[in-house]
Coordinates of C-alpha atoms in Angstrom, one line a residue:
X76 CA -183.5 -112.6 -62.5
X77 CA -180.6 -114.6 -63.5
X78 CA -182.6 -118.3 -62.5
X79 CA -185.8 -116.4 -64.1
X80 CA -183.6 -116.4 -67.4
X81 CA -182.1 -120.0 -67.2
X82 CA -185.7 -121.6 -66.6
X83 CA -186.9 -119.5 -69.7
X84 CA -184.0 -120.9 -71.7
X85 CA -184.5 -124.7 -70.7
X86 CA -188.3 -124.2 -71.2
X87 CA -187.7 -122.8 -74.8
X88 CA -184.9 -125.7 -75.6
X89 CA -186.5 -128.6 -74.0
X90 CA -189.7 -127.5 -76.1
X91 CA -187.8 -127.2 -79.1
X92 CA -186.0 -130.3 -78.7
X93 CA -189.8 -132.0 -78.2
X94 CA -190.9 -130.5 -81.6
X95 CA -187.7 -131.1 -83.5
X96 CA -185.2 -133.7 -83.0
X97 CA -187.3 -135.7 -80.1
X98 CA -190.8 -135.8 -82.6
X99 CA -190.0 -139.3 -83.2
X100 CA -191.1 -143.0 -81.6
X101 CA -189.9 -145.9 -82.4
X102 CA -192.6 -148.7 -81.1
X103 CA -193.2 -152.6 -81.2
X104 CA -196.7 -154.3 -80.9
X105 CA -197.3 -158.2 -80.7
X106 CA -200.7 -159.9 -81.7
X107 CA -202.9 -162.5 -82.4
X108 CA -204.0 -162.9 -86.5
X109 CA -206.4 -165.2 -88.2
X110 CA -207.1 -165.3 -91.9
X111 CA -209.5 -167.0 -94.6
X112 CA -210.5 -166.8 -98.1
X113 CA -209.5 -169.0 -101.7
X114 CA -206.5 -170.8 -102.4
X115 CA -206.4 -171.6 -106.0
X116 CA -204.1 -175.0 -107.8
X117 CA -203.0 -174.5 -110.8
X118 CA -201.1 -176.7 -112.9
X119 CA -201.6 -176.7 -117.3
X120 CA -200.9 -180.5 -117.7
X121 CA -203.6 -181.5 -115.2
X122 CA -206.1 -178.2 -116.7
X123 CA -205.6 -180.1 -120.2
X124 CA -206.3 -183.4 -118.8
X125 CA -210.1 -184.4 -120.4
X126 CA -209.8 -187.6 -118.5
X127 CA -209.3 -185.6 -114.8
X128 CA -212.6 -183.0 -113.1
X129 CA -211.0 -180.5 -110.4
X130 CA -211.4 -177.5 -108.4
X131 CA -209.3 -175.5 -108.2
X132 CA -210.6 -173.4 -106.0
X133 CA -210.8 -174.1 -102.1
X134 CA -211.4 -172.6 -99.2
X135 CA -208.4 -171.1 -97.5
X136 CA -207.7 -170.1 -94.2
X137 CA -204.5 -169.6 -91.3
X138 CA -203.8 -168.7 -87.8
X139 CA -200.9 -167.4 -85.6
X140 CA -198.6 -164.7 -84.0
X141 CA -197.7 -161.0 -85.4
X142 CA -195.1 -158.8 -84.3
X143 CA -194.3 -155.4 -85.9
X144 CA -192.1 -152.6 -85.6
X145 CA -193.2 -148.9 -86.9
X146 CA -191.5 -145.1 -86.6
X147 CA -193.5 -142.8 -86.5
X148 CA -192.1 -139.0 -86.8
X149 CA -193.5 -135.6 -87.6
X150 CA -192.2 -135.8 -91.6
X151 CA -193.7 -136.9 -93.8
X152 CA -197.2 -136.0 -92.3
X153 CA -199.1 -139.0 -91.1
X154 CA -197.3 -141.5 -91.8
X155 CA -196.0 -144.3 -89.8
X156 CA -193.4 -147.1 -91.7
X157 CA -193.5 -150.2 -89.7
X158 CA -191.2 -154.0 -90.8
X159 CA -194.0 -156.7 -89.4
X160 CA -193.1 -160.3 -88.8
X161 CA -195.7 -162.9 -88.8
X162 CA -196.1 -166.7 -88.3
X163 CA -199.1 -168.5 -89.4
X164 CA -200.2 -172.1 -89.7
X165 CA -202.1 -172.5 -92.9
X166 CA -205.2 -175.9 -94.2
X167 CA -206.2 -175.8 -97.5
X168 CA -207.3 -178.8 -99.7
X169 CA -207.1 -179.7 -103.3
X170 CA -210.2 -181.5 -104.7
X171 CA -210.7 -184.2 -107.4
X172 CA -214.0 -185.4 -109.1
X173 CA -213.6 -187.4 -111.0
X174 CA -209.9 -189.4 -112.1
X175 CA -210.1 -191.8 -114.9
X176 CA -207.2 -194.2 -116.1
X177 CA -206.8 -195.9 -119.4
X178 CA -207.7 -199.1 -118.2
X179 CA -211.4 -197.3 -117.1
X180 CA -210.1 -197.2 -112.9
X181 CA -212.1 -193.7 -112.2
X182 CA -211.6 -192.4 -108.6
X183 CA -211.8 -189.7 -106.8
X184 CA -209.4 -188.0 -104.0
X185 CA -209.2 -184.9 -101.9
X186 CA -205.5 -183.5 -101.1
X187 CA -205.3 -182.0 -97.7
X188 CA -202.8 -179.4 -96.7
X189 CA -201.2 -178.2 -93.5
X190 CA -198.0 -175.9 -94.4
X191 CA -196.7 -173.0 -91.7
X192 CA -195.9 -169.7 -93.3
X193 CA -193.3 -167.0 -92.5
X194 CA -194.0 -163.6 -93.3
X195 CA -192.2 -160.6 -93.5
X196 CA -193.8 -157.2 -94.6
X197 CA -192.9 -153.7 -95.1
X198 CA -196.2 -151.7 -94.1
X199 CA -196.8 -148.2 -94.6
X200 CA -199.9 -146.6 -92.8
X201 CA -201.5 -143.2 -92.9
X202 CA -202.7 -142.4 -89.6
X203 CA -205.3 -139.9 -90.9
X204 CA -207.2 -142.0 -93.5
X205 CA -206.9 -145.1 -91.0
X206 CA -205.4 -147.1 -94.6
X207 CA -202.4 -148.8 -94.7
X208 CA -200.9 -151.0 -97.5
X209 CA -197.7 -153.8 -97.6
X210 CA -195.4 -155.6 -99.7
X211 CA -193.9 -158.8 -98.3
X212 CA -192.2 -162.0 -98.7
X213 CA -193.9 -165.4 -97.7
X214 CA -191.8 -168.4 -97.3
X215 CA -194.0 -171.8 -96.7
X216 CA -193.1 -175.6 -94.9
X217 CA -195.0 -178.3 -96.1
X218 CA -196.0 -179.7 -92.4
X219 CA -198.3 -182.8 -93.8
X220 CA -199.9 -184.0 -96.6
X221 CA -202.7 -186.6 -96.7
X222 CA -204.2 -188.0 -99.4
X223 CA -208.4 -189.6 -99.2
X224 CA -209.0 -191.7 -102.6
X225 CA -212.9 -193.2 -103.3
X226 CA -211.1 -196.7 -103.9
X227 CA -208.4 -199.0 -101.9
X228 CA -205.7 -199.9 -104.1
X229 CA -202.4 -201.0 -102.7
X230 CA -200.2 -199.0 -106.0
X231 CA -201.5 -195.7 -104.3
X232 CA -198.6 -194.0 -102.3
X233 CA -200.6 -193.0 -99.7
X234 CA -201.2 -196.5 -98.7
X235 CA -197.7 -197.3 -98.9
X236 CA -195.5 -196.9 -95.2
X237 CA -192.5 -196.3 -96.8
X238 CA -194.0 -193.6 -99.3
X239 CA -194.6 -189.8 -97.2
X240 CA -196.3 -187.3 -99.6
X241 CA -194.9 -184.5 -97.9
X242 CA -191.7 -185.3 -99.4
X243 CA -193.2 -184.8 -102.4
X244 CA -193.2 -181.0 -102.3
X245 CA -190.6 -178.5 -101.0
X246 CA -190.8 -175.0 -99.4
X247 CA -192.1 -172.4 -101.1
X248 CA -191.9 -168.4 -101.5
X249 CA -195.1 -165.8 -102.6
X250 CA -194.9 -162.1 -102.5
X251 CA -197.9 -160.5 -100.6
X252 CA -200.6 -157.8 -101.3
X253 CA -201.7 -155.7 -98.6
X254 CA -204.3 -153.4 -98.0
X255 CA -206.4 -152.5 -95.0
X256 CA -208.0 -150.5 -92.0
X257 CA -205.9 -149.8 -88.8
X258 CA -208.5 -148.5 -86.0
X259 CA -207.6 -149.3 -82.8
X260 CA -205.7 -152.2 -81.9
X261 CA -207.5 -154.3 -84.9
X262 CA -205.8 -154.9 -88.6
X263 CA -208.5 -156.1 -91.5
X264 CA -207.0 -156.2 -94.9
X265 CA -207.4 -158.4 -98.4
X266 CA -203.9 -160.4 -99.0
X267 CA -203.1 -161.4 -102.0
X268 CA -200.1 -164.0 -102.5
X269 CA -198.3 -164.7 -105.5
X270 CA -196.2 -167.6 -105.9
X271 CA -192.4 -166.9 -106.9
X272 CA -191.9 -171.0 -106.8
X273 CA -193.7 -174.1 -107.6
X274 CA -195.0 -176.5 -104.3
X275 CA -193.8 -179.8 -105.8
X276 CA -190.5 -181.2 -106.5
X277 CA -188.5 -184.6 -108.5
X278 CA -191.3 -183.7 -111.7
X279 CA -194.1 -184.7 -109.8
X280 CA -197.8 -183.1 -109.5
X281 CA -201.1 -183.9 -107.2
X282 CA -201.6 -186.5 -109.9
X283 CA -198.5 -188.3 -109.1
X284 CA -200.5 -191.1 -107.1
X285 CA -198.9 -194.4 -107.6
X286 CA -201.9 -194.8 -109.9
X287 CA -202.6 -192.1 -112.5
X288 CA -198.9 -191.7 -113.1
X289 CA -198.7 -196.0 -113.1
X290 CA -198.1 -196.5 -117.0
X291 CA -199.5 -200.2 -116.6
X292 CA -202.6 -198.5 -115.8
X293 CA -202.8 -195.1 -118.2
X294 CA -199.8 -195.6 -120.3
X295 CA -200.7 -191.7 -121.6
X296 CA -199.1 -190.3 -118.1
X297 CA -195.9 -189.8 -119.5
X298 CA -196.6 -187.5 -122.9
X299 CA -199.2 -185.5 -120.8
X300 CA -197.0 -184.7 -117.9
X301 CA -194.1 -183.0 -119.3
X302 CA -192.8 -181.5 -116.7
X303 CA -195.4 -178.8 -115.5
X304 CA -194.9 -176.9 -112.4
X305 CA -197.3 -176.5 -109.9
X306 CA -198.6 -173.6 -108.4
X307 CA -200.6 -172.0 -105.4
X308 CA -202.4 -168.5 -105.4
X309 CA -204.2 -167.0 -102.2
X310 CA -206.5 -164.6 -101.9
X311 CA -207.7 -163.7 -97.9
X312 CA -209.0 -161.5 -95.3
X313 CA -206.9 -160.7 -92.5
X314 CA -208.2 -159.8 -88.9
X315 CA -205.3 -158.9 -86.5
X316 CA -205.6 -157.9 -83.1
X317 CA -202.7 -156.2 -81.7
X318 CA -201.0 -154.5 -78.6
X319 CA -198.6 -152.4 -77.3
X320 CA -195.6 -153.4 -76.5
X321 CA -192.3 -151.2 -76.1
X322 CA -191.9 -147.8 -77.3
X323 CA -189.3 -145.4 -77.2
X324 CA -190.1 -141.2 -78.0
X325 CA -191.9 -138.8 -77.4
X326 CA -195.4 -139.4 -79.0
X327 CA -196.3 -141.4 -75.9
X328 CA -198.7 -138.9 -74.7
X329 CA -196.1 -136.7 -74.0
X330 CA -194.2 -139.1 -72.6
X331 CA -190.2 -138.7 -73.3
X332 CA -188.5 -142.3 -73.0
X333 CA -189.2 -146.0 -72.4
X334 CA -192.0 -147.4 -72.0
X335 CA -193.5 -151.1 -72.0
X336 CA -197.4 -151.3 -72.8
X337 CA -197.9 -148.0 -73.1
X338 CA -200.4 -147.3 -76.3
X339 CA -198.7 -145.0 -78.5
X340 CA -200.9 -142.0 -79.5
X341 CA -200.3 -141.7 -83.9
X342 CA -201.7 -138.1 -83.8
X343 CA -200.1 -136.4 -81.4
X344 CA -197.0 -134.4 -83.5
X345 CA -199.3 -134.1 -86.4
X346 CA -200.1 -130.8 -86.4
X347 CA -198.5 -128.8 -84.1

């Protein structure tokens, strides 16, 4: 009889622990991510310059790796909280369709950018609705900046051996907003980034190319370009595929403890 009572007490205590103190899981995911959308580069001086025609918007895409650490518990119901990190390499361009100097030199050009982005996001996911929202910070580093001009002229900085155009740009930060759907191992979201720093340094801008800012060819440059900042905004559709990596806790199909590559049942405790 004592053995039966002891067994019943053990089951009762263990069940209570599962439903209360142990009714939570910390788990991680790792995966790959790609994004596609549009980039908007703005500069008030360029916009006001009647001698310059350009496209603000351009195709933006990126690809890379993602990983997250998440917490799921009994309360709040249907909620997962995550910290997500990403490393994405992005590419975009800035196209000028017509640039005319006071000396009647006319040309067009493309500037192609490659940047590395480190992103950290705090994300809330509702498991019942399969939706999530995120807020984070993106740090962007210019890897390369290449300029293709429609005319050949030795004054272009891009033609000189002692100039690397990437040195005209500095690291900049942006605020990241995410809204999307989580289904199976996929995350799909609409992402918007808003800069908090400009992209150029040394009072430069995308038209600082050795021709347009050359006062012998374009004497009004200094009057037109009075230290206006250049900013980059983006709007993207993102797609990530993730797999479970490490989990610890109870929301793992009844398993209590440490697991590797074991899928977490996000609804294991809801409604219990």
